[in-house]
PDB file of C-alpha atoms in Angstrom:
ATOM      1  CA  ASP A   1      85.775  16.471 -70.458  1.00 93.00           C
ATOM      2  CA  ILE A   2      83.580  18.939 -68.603  1.00 95.00           C
ATOM      3  CA  GLN A   3      84.687  19.104 -64.992  1.00 96.00           C
ATOM      4  CA  MET A   4      81.910  19.389 -62.426  1.00 97.00           C
ATOM      5  CA  THR A   5      82.782  20.803 -59.010  1.00 97.00           C
ATOM      6  CA  GLN A   6      80.445  20.386 -56.077  1.00 97.00           C
ATOM      7  CA  SER A   7      80.550  22.200 -52.777  1.00 95.00           C
ATOM      8  CA  PRO A   8      80.609  21.517 -49.971  1.00 96.00           C
ATOM      9  CA  SER A   9      82.039  17.997 -50.029  1.00 95.00           C
ATOM     10  CA  SER A  10      80.217  17.248 -46.788  1.00 95.00           C
ATOM     11  CA  LEU A  11      77.498  18.943 -44.829  1.00 94.00           C
ATOM     12  CA  SER A  12      75.966  18.452 -41.409  1.00 95.00           C
ATOM     13  CA  ALA A  13      72.460  19.697 -40.716  1.00 94.00           C
ATOM     14  CA  SER A  14      69.471  19.049 -38.482  1.00 94.00           C
ATOM     15  CA  VAL A  15      65.969  17.849 -39.196  1.00 95.00           C
ATOM     16  CA  GLY A  16      63.904  20.807 -40.361  1.00 95.00           C
ATOM     17  CA  ASP A  17      66.861  22.763 -41.717  1.00 95.00           C
ATOM     18  CA  SER A  18      67.170  23.986 -45.281  1.00 96.00           C
ATOM     19  CA  VAL A  19      70.394  23.047 -47.069  1.00 96.00           C
ATOM     20  CA  THR A  20      71.908  24.030 -50.388  1.00 97.00           C
ATOM     21  CA  VAL A  21      74.461  22.169 -52.493  1.00 98.00           C
ATOM     22  CA  THR A  22      76.256  23.951 -55.292  1.00 98.00           C
ATOM     23  CA  CYS A  23      77.529  22.501 -58.551  1.00 98.00           C
ATOM     24  CA  GLN A  24      79.756  24.412 -60.923  1.00 98.00           C
ATOM     25  CA  ALA A  25      80.495  23.384 -64.499  1.00 97.00           C
ATOM     26  CA  ARG A  26      83.772  24.351 -66.127  1.00 97.00           C
ATOM     27  CA  GLN A  27      81.904  25.410 -69.260  1.00 97.00           C
ATOM     28  CA  ASP A  28      78.377  26.341 -70.259  1.00 97.00           C
ATOM     29  CA  ILE A  29      76.073  23.307 -70.118  1.00 97.00           C
ATOM     30  CA  SER A  30      72.800  25.219 -70.488  1.00 96.00           C
ATOM     31  CA  ASN A  31      70.323  23.283 -68.312  1.00 96.00           C
ATOM     32  CA  TYR A  32      71.649  19.785 -69.053  1.00 97.00           C
ATOM     33  CA  LEU A  33      72.134  18.929 -65.404  1.00 97.00           C
ATOM     34  CA  ASN A  34      70.832  16.140 -63.192  1.00 98.00           C
ATOM     35  CA  TRP A  35      70.869  15.678 -59.418  1.00 98.00           C
ATOM     36  CA  TYR A  36      71.026  12.201 -57.898  1.00 97.00           C
ATOM     37  CA  GLN A  37      70.587  10.947 -54.353  1.00 97.00           C
ATOM     38  CA  HIS A  38      72.632   7.930 -53.298  1.00 94.00           C
ATOM     39  CA  LYS A  39      71.927   6.223 -50.002  1.00 92.00           C
ATOM     40  CA  PRO A  40      74.438   3.658 -48.705  1.00 86.00           C
ATOM     41  CA  GLY A  41      73.810   0.208 -50.136  1.00 85.00           C
ATOM     42  CA  LYS A  42      70.979   1.425 -52.338  1.00 90.00           C
ATOM     43  CA  ALA A  43      70.613   2.242 -56.011  1.00 90.00           C
ATOM     44  CA  PRO A  44      71.192   5.909 -56.848  1.00 91.00           C
ATOM     45  CA  LYS A  45      67.997   7.817 -57.484  1.00 95.00           C
ATOM     46  CA  LEU A  46      67.361  10.569 -60.015  1.00 96.00           C
ATOM     47  CA  LEU A  47      65.842  13.559 -58.226  1.00 97.00           C
ATOM     48  CA  ILE A  48      66.019  16.421 -60.697  1.00 97.00           C
ATOM     49  CA  TYR A  49      66.689  16.604 -64.436  1.00 97.00           C
ATOM     50  CA  GLY A  50      67.016  19.565 -66.740  1.00 96.00           C
ATOM     51  CA  ALA A  51      68.456  21.521 -63.783  1.00 97.00           C
ATOM     52  CA  SER A  52      65.060  22.266 -62.247  1.00 97.00           C
ATOM     53  CA  MET A  53      62.559  19.583 -63.258  1.00 97.00           C
ATOM     54  CA  LEU A  54      61.455  17.516 -60.284  1.00 97.00           C
ATOM     55  CA  ARG A  55      61.051  13.880 -61.173  1.00 95.00           C
ATOM     56  CA  THR A  56      57.592  12.450 -60.494  1.00 94.00           C
ATOM     57  CA  GLY A  57      57.347  11.027 -57.002  1.00 94.00           C
ATOM     58  CA  VAL A  58      60.224  13.041 -55.559  1.00 96.00           C
ATOM     59  CA  PRO A  59      59.143  15.108 -52.531  1.00 96.00           C
ATOM     60  CA  SER A  60      58.586  18.791 -53.236  1.00 96.00           C
ATOM     61  CA  ARG A  61      61.123  19.778 -50.552  1.00 97.00           C
ATOM     62  CA  PHE A  62      63.757  19.060 -53.205  1.00 98.00           C
ATOM     63  CA  SER A  63      64.330  21.793 -55.774  1.00 97.00           C
ATOM     64  CA  GLY A  64      66.957  22.660 -58.337  1.00 97.00           C
ATOM     65  CA  SER A  65      67.917  25.870 -60.056  1.00 97.00           C
ATOM     66  CA  GLY A  66      70.540  27.393 -62.281  1.00 97.00           C
ATOM     67  CA  SER A  67      71.729  27.369 -65.872  1.00 97.00           C
ATOM     68  CA  GLY A  68      74.966  27.832 -67.732  1.00 97.00           C
ATOM     69  CA  THR A  69      77.703  27.034 -65.233  1.00 97.00           C
ATOM     70  CA  GLU A  70      76.157  27.506 -61.769  1.00 98.00           C
ATOM     71  CA  PHE A  71      73.556  25.191 -60.273  1.00 98.00           C
ATOM     72  CA  THR A  72      72.058  24.545 -56.867  1.00 98.00           C
ATOM     73  CA  LEU A  73      70.141  21.772 -55.181  1.00 98.00           C
ATOM     74  CA  THR A  74      68.072  22.885 -52.213  1.00 98.00           C
ATOM     75  CA  ILE A  75      66.456  20.608 -49.679  1.00 96.00           C
ATOM     76  CA  SER A  76      64.008  22.489 -47.515  1.00 93.00           C
ATOM     77  CA  SER A  77      62.679  21.107 -44.237  1.00 92.00           C
ATOM     78  CA  LEU A  78      65.292  18.357 -44.058  1.00 95.00           C
ATOM     79  CA  GLN A  79      64.088  14.892 -43.057  1.00 95.00           C
ATOM     80  CA  SER A  80      66.133  12.091 -41.494  1.00 93.00           C
ATOM     81  CA  GLU A  81      65.644   9.956 -44.597  1.00 94.00           C
ATOM     82  CA  ASP A  82      67.525  12.571 -46.645  1.00 95.00           C
ATOM     83  CA  LEU A  83      70.801  11.230 -45.247  1.00 94.00           C
ATOM     84  CA  ALA A  84      72.696  10.430 -48.445  1.00 95.00           C
ATOM     85  CA  THR A  85      75.371  11.543 -50.868  1.00 95.00           C
ATOM     86  CA  TYR A  86      74.172  13.889 -53.597  1.00 97.00           C
ATOM     87  CA  TYR A  87      75.754  14.069 -57.049  1.00 97.00           C
ATOM     88  CA  CYS A  88      75.317  16.460 -59.919  1.00 98.00           C
ATOM     89  CA  GLN A  89      75.860  15.229 -63.483  1.00 97.00           C
ATOM     90  CA  GLN A  90      76.121  17.077 -66.773  1.00 97.00           C
ATOM     91  CA  TYR A  91      74.738  15.542 -69.933  1.00 96.00           C
ATOM     92  CA  HIS A  92      75.470  18.382 -72.306  1.00 97.00           C
ATOM     93  CA  ASP A  93      78.631  16.848 -73.727  1.00 95.00           C
ATOM     94  CA  LEU A  94      80.079  13.386 -73.917  1.00 93.00           C
ATOM     95  CA  PRO A  95      81.563  11.958 -71.821  1.00 95.00           C
ATOM     96  CA  TYR A  96      78.917  12.644 -69.222  1.00 96.00           C
ATOM     97  CA  THR A  97      80.585  13.658 -65.982  1.00 96.00           C
ATOM     98  CA  PHE A  98      79.615  13.777 -62.324  1.00 96.00           C
ATOM     99  CA  GLY A  99      80.552  16.013 -59.472  1.00 96.00           C
ATOM    100  CA  GLN A 100      82.551  14.426 -56.680  1.00 95.00           C
ATOM    101  CA  GLY A 101      79.514  14.227 -54.409  1.00 95.00           C
ATOM    102  CA  THR A 102      78.245  15.992 -51.306  1.00 96.00           C
ATOM    103  CA  ARG A 103      77.765  13.828 -48.240  1.00 95.00           C
ATOM    104  CA  LEU A 104      74.846  15.025 -46.134  1.00 95.00           C
ATOM    105  CA  GLU A 105      74.805  14.082 -42.457  1.00 93.00           C
ATOM    106  CA  ILE A 106      71.703  14.640 -40.402  1.00 83.00           C
TER     107      ILE A 106
ATOM    108  CA  GLN B  24      58.221  -0.464 -62.289  1.00 88.00           C
ATOM    109  CA  VAL B  25      61.387  -1.409 -64.101  1.00 94.00           C
ATOM    110  CA  GLN B  26      64.087  -3.120 -62.072  1.00 95.00           C
ATOM    111  CA  LEU B  27      67.702  -3.739 -62.972  1.00 96.00           C
ATOM    112  CA  GLN B  28      70.048  -6.340 -61.546  1.00 96.00           C
ATOM    113  CA  GLU B  29      73.767  -6.619 -62.174  1.00 97.00           C
ATOM    114  CA  SER B  30      75.417 -10.043 -62.174  1.00 97.00           C
ATOM    115  CA  GLY B  31      78.895 -11.358 -62.739  1.00 97.00           C
ATOM    116  CA  PRO B  32      82.127 -12.327 -60.995  1.00 97.00           C
ATOM    117  CA  GLY B  33      83.095 -10.257 -57.986  1.00 96.00           C
ATOM    118  CA  LEU B  34      86.798 -10.990 -58.408  1.00 98.00           C
ATOM    119  CA  VAL B  35      88.813 -10.620 -61.604  1.00 98.00           C
ATOM    120  CA  LYS B  36      92.540 -11.126 -62.041  1.00 98.00           C
ATOM    121  CA  PRO B  37      94.729  -8.343 -63.431  1.00 97.00           C
ATOM    122  CA  SER B  38      95.018  -8.347 -67.245  1.00 97.00           C
ATOM    123  CA  GLU B  39      91.829 -10.425 -67.582  1.00 98.00           C
ATOM    124  CA  THR B  40      88.378  -9.340 -68.754  1.00 98.00           C
ATOM    125  CA  LEU B  41      85.641  -8.059 -66.483  1.00 98.00           C
ATOM    126  CA  SER B  42      82.210  -9.234 -67.659  1.00 98.00           C
ATOM    127  CA  LEU B  43      78.907  -8.101 -66.194  1.00 98.00           C
ATOM    128  CA  THR B  44      75.300  -8.514 -67.261  1.00 98.00           C
ATOM    129  CA  CYS B  45      72.345  -6.321 -66.360  1.00 98.00           C
ATOM    130  CA  THR B  46      68.982  -8.045 -66.434  1.00 97.00           C
ATOM    131  CA  VAL B  47      65.970  -5.798 -66.901  1.00 97.00           C
ATOM    132  CA  SER B  48      62.632  -6.830 -65.428  1.00 96.00           C
ATOM    133  CA  GLY B  49      59.265  -5.099 -65.232  1.00 95.00           C
ATOM    134  CA  GLY B  50      59.795  -3.377 -68.557  1.00 94.00           C
ATOM    135  CA  SER B  51      61.169  -3.814 -72.041  1.00 93.00           C
ATOM    136  CA  ILE B  52      64.677  -3.065 -73.127  1.00 95.00           C
ATOM    137  CA  ILE B  53      63.204  -1.827 -76.414  1.00 94.00           C
ATOM    138  CA  SER B  54      63.149   1.922 -77.135  1.00 90.00           C
ATOM    139  CA  HIS B  55      65.517   2.871 -74.335  1.00 95.00           C
ATOM    140  CA  TYR B  56      69.151   3.744 -73.758  1.00 96.00           C
ATOM    141  CA  TRP B  57      71.049   1.688 -71.195  1.00 97.00           C
ATOM    142  CA  SER B  58      74.135   2.788 -69.301  1.00 97.00           C
ATOM    143  CA  TRP B  59      77.012   1.491 -67.213  1.00 98.00           C
ATOM    144  CA  ILE B  60      78.478   3.663 -64.464  1.00 97.00           C
ATOM    145  CA  ARG B  61      81.046   2.822 -61.813  1.00 97.00           C
ATOM    146  CA  ARG B  62      82.230   4.154 -58.474  1.00 95.00           C
ATOM    147  CA  PRO B  63      85.793   3.316 -57.417  1.00 94.00           C
ATOM    148  CA  PRO B  64      86.300   3.069 -53.651  1.00 93.00           C
ATOM    149  CA  GLY B  65      86.572   6.486 -52.077  1.00 89.00           C
ATOM    150  CA  LYS B  66      85.844   8.245 -55.364  1.00 90.00           C
ATOM    151  CA  GLY B  67      82.878   9.645 -57.252  1.00 90.00           C
ATOM    152  CA  LEU B  68      80.802   8.255 -60.067  1.00 92.00           C
ATOM    153  CA  GLU B  69      82.309   7.640 -63.509  1.00 95.00           C
ATOM    154  CA  TRP B  70      80.202   7.217 -66.630  1.00 96.00           C
ATOM    155  CA  ILE B  71      81.428   4.220 -68.663  1.00 97.00           C
ATOM    156  CA  GLY B  72      79.102   4.333 -71.645  1.00 97.00           C
ATOM    157  CA  TYR B  73      75.656   3.614 -73.001  1.00 97.00           C
ATOM    158  CA  ILE B  74      73.935   1.527 -75.633  1.00 97.00           C
ATOM    159  CA  TYR B  75      70.669   2.053 -77.470  1.00 97.00           C
ATOM    160  CA  TYR B  76      68.465  -1.022 -77.862  1.00 96.00           C
ATOM    161  CA  THR B  77      69.387  -1.048 -81.565  1.00 95.00           C
ATOM    162  CA  GLY B  78      73.017  -1.615 -80.599  1.00 94.00           C
ATOM    163  CA  SER B  79      74.519   1.823 -81.180  1.00 96.00           C
ATOM    164  CA  THR B  80      76.966   2.789 -78.460  1.00 96.00           C
ATOM    165  CA  ASN B  81      78.896   5.653 -76.931  1.00 96.00           C
ATOM    166  CA  TYR B  82      81.839   5.145 -74.602  1.00 96.00           C
ATOM    167  CA  ASN B  83      83.932   7.248 -72.264  1.00 96.00           C
ATOM    168  CA  PRO B  84      87.124   8.001 -74.211  1.00 95.00           C
ATOM    169  CA  SER B  85      89.169   7.172 -71.112  1.00 94.00           C
ATOM    170  CA  LEU B  86      87.963   3.557 -71.395  1.00 94.00           C
ATOM    171  CA  LYS B  87      87.038   3.314 -75.066  1.00 88.00           C
ATOM    172  CA  SER B  88      89.925   1.089 -76.108  1.00 92.00           C
ATOM    173  CA  ARG B  89      89.012  -1.525 -73.482  1.00 97.00           C
ATOM    174  CA  VAL B  90      85.217  -1.452 -73.185  1.00 98.00           C
ATOM    175  CA  THR B  91      82.396  -3.120 -75.069  1.00 98.00           C
ATOM    176  CA  ILE B  92      78.707  -2.774 -74.241  1.00 98.00           C
ATOM    177  CA  SER B  93      76.257  -5.085 -75.979  1.00 97.00           C
ATOM    178  CA  VAL B  94      72.524  -5.727 -75.811  1.00 97.00           C
ATOM    179  CA  ASP B  95      70.380  -8.852 -76.210  1.00 96.00           C
ATOM    180  CA  THR B  96      66.771  -7.833 -76.727  1.00 94.00           C
ATOM    181  CA  SER B  97      65.592 -11.466 -76.748  1.00 95.00           C
ATOM    182  CA  LYS B  98      66.870 -11.902 -73.182  1.00 95.00           C
ATOM    183  CA  ASN B  99      66.030  -8.352 -72.089  1.00 96.00           C
ATOM    184  CA  HIS B 100      69.528  -7.741 -70.865  1.00 97.00           C
ATOM    185  CA  PHE B 101      72.656  -5.830 -71.737  1.00 98.00           C
ATOM    186  CA  SER B 102      76.284  -6.468 -70.890  1.00 98.00           C
ATOM    187  CA  LEU B 103      79.603  -4.844 -70.131  1.00 98.00           C
ATOM    188  CA  LYS B 104      83.040  -6.179 -70.995  1.00 98.00           C
ATOM    189  CA  LEU B 105      86.183  -4.392 -69.858  1.00 98.00           C
ATOM    190  CA  ASN B 106      89.433  -6.020 -70.869  1.00 97.00           C
ATOM    191  CA  SER B 107      92.994  -5.760 -69.596  1.00 97.00           C
ATOM    192  CA  VAL B 108      91.805  -4.757 -66.140  1.00 97.00           C
ATOM    193  CA  THR B 109      94.061  -3.384 -63.427  1.00 97.00           C
ATOM    194  CA  ALA B 110      93.540  -2.540 -59.771  1.00 97.00           C
ATOM    195  CA  ALA B 111      92.288   0.877 -60.897  1.00 97.00           C
ATOM    196  CA  ASP B 112      89.207  -0.852 -62.315  1.00 98.00           C
ATOM    197  CA  THR B 113      88.138  -2.031 -58.861  1.00 98.00           C
ATOM    198  CA  ALA B 114      84.767  -0.390 -58.311  1.00 97.00           C
ATOM    199  CA  VAL B 115      81.081  -0.824 -57.690  1.00 96.00           C
ATOM    200  CA  TYR B 116      79.545  -1.180 -61.147  1.00 98.00           C
ATOM    201  CA  TYR B 117      76.001   0.037 -61.766  1.00 97.00           C
ATOM    202  CA  CYS B 118      73.722  -0.491 -64.696  1.00 98.00           C
ATOM    203  CA  ALA B 119      70.997   2.055 -65.360  1.00 97.00           C
ATOM    204  CA  ARG B 120      68.264   2.983 -67.785  1.00 96.00           C
ATOM    205  CA  GLY B 121      68.784   6.103 -69.831  1.00 92.00           C
ATOM    206  CA  GLY B 122      71.529   7.814 -71.747  1.00 90.00           C
ATOM    207  CA  GLY B 123      71.867  11.366 -70.443  1.00 89.00           C
ATOM    208  CA  SER B 124      69.589  10.990 -67.450  1.00 92.00           C
ATOM    209  CA  GLN B 125      69.576   7.629 -65.708  1.00 94.00           C
ATOM    210  CA  ASP B 126      66.137   7.234 -64.182  1.00 93.00           C
ATOM    211  CA  SER B 127      66.418   3.684 -62.842  1.00 95.00           C
ATOM    212  CA  TRP B 128      69.524   2.029 -61.448  1.00 96.00           C
ATOM    213  CA  GLY B 129      70.583  -1.372 -60.248  1.00 95.00           C
ATOM    214  CA  GLN B 130      71.883  -1.792 -56.718  1.00 94.00           C
ATOM    215  CA  GLY B 131      75.416  -2.159 -58.000  1.00 96.00           C
ATOM    216  CA  THR B 132      77.941  -4.964 -57.814  1.00 97.00           C
ATOM    217  CA  LEU B 133      81.444  -4.743 -56.393  1.00 97.00           C
ATOM    218  CA  VAL B 134      84.154  -5.990 -58.714  1.00 98.00           C
ATOM    219  CA  THR B 135      87.622  -6.336 -57.244  1.00 98.00           C
ATOM    220  CA  VAL B 136      90.660  -6.717 -59.454  1.00 98.00           C
ATOM    221  CA  SER B 137      93.269  -8.751 -57.640  1.00 97.00           C
ATOM    222  CA  SER B 138      95.443 -11.793 -58.135  1.00 95.00           C
TER     223      SER B 138
END
């Protein structure tokens, strides 16, 4: 299995800040990486696929970058509604695997 | 907009079979992959497996001997069966559309394994 390591595990920031979450894959996954947002009690939401492709309808303050083994999710101009846990997921190899999550506190 | 809803017992006894159904509304189950994912308490997300509408499947090897995912196109739903459950299978179970990228998810249903 491809292990995905996210950092930090939790993060506290203020409205208007810019935050970055990092995801590291144990082996090369090219750009087969998704980012999900999971708010408590809600269905997880796909934000970014293919490492950097913003899903339609997702605010442009979310962006993703990286390829190979190092990836980042950046949220610029943080909003209160961005309070959530963020997960990366690789879909290069089966079984698909997730990072352990980054809990964002506003 | 497609919506997914998980249903099934919230409590299962150890050694028995966990059975969940995901009903898809607002869209067809045809021409898509459909996944099951779970989140044990205090842990991250774990991919269980997916099924194509034709019935072809792929499972997580860690669960492969115990899991079956099936699809019923006439009812527009797909199902998960996990047998010989233990307390380690206690989790929130999510169904989702997509194989590699899951673009729509259900709200999730908590299944507790306990006698």
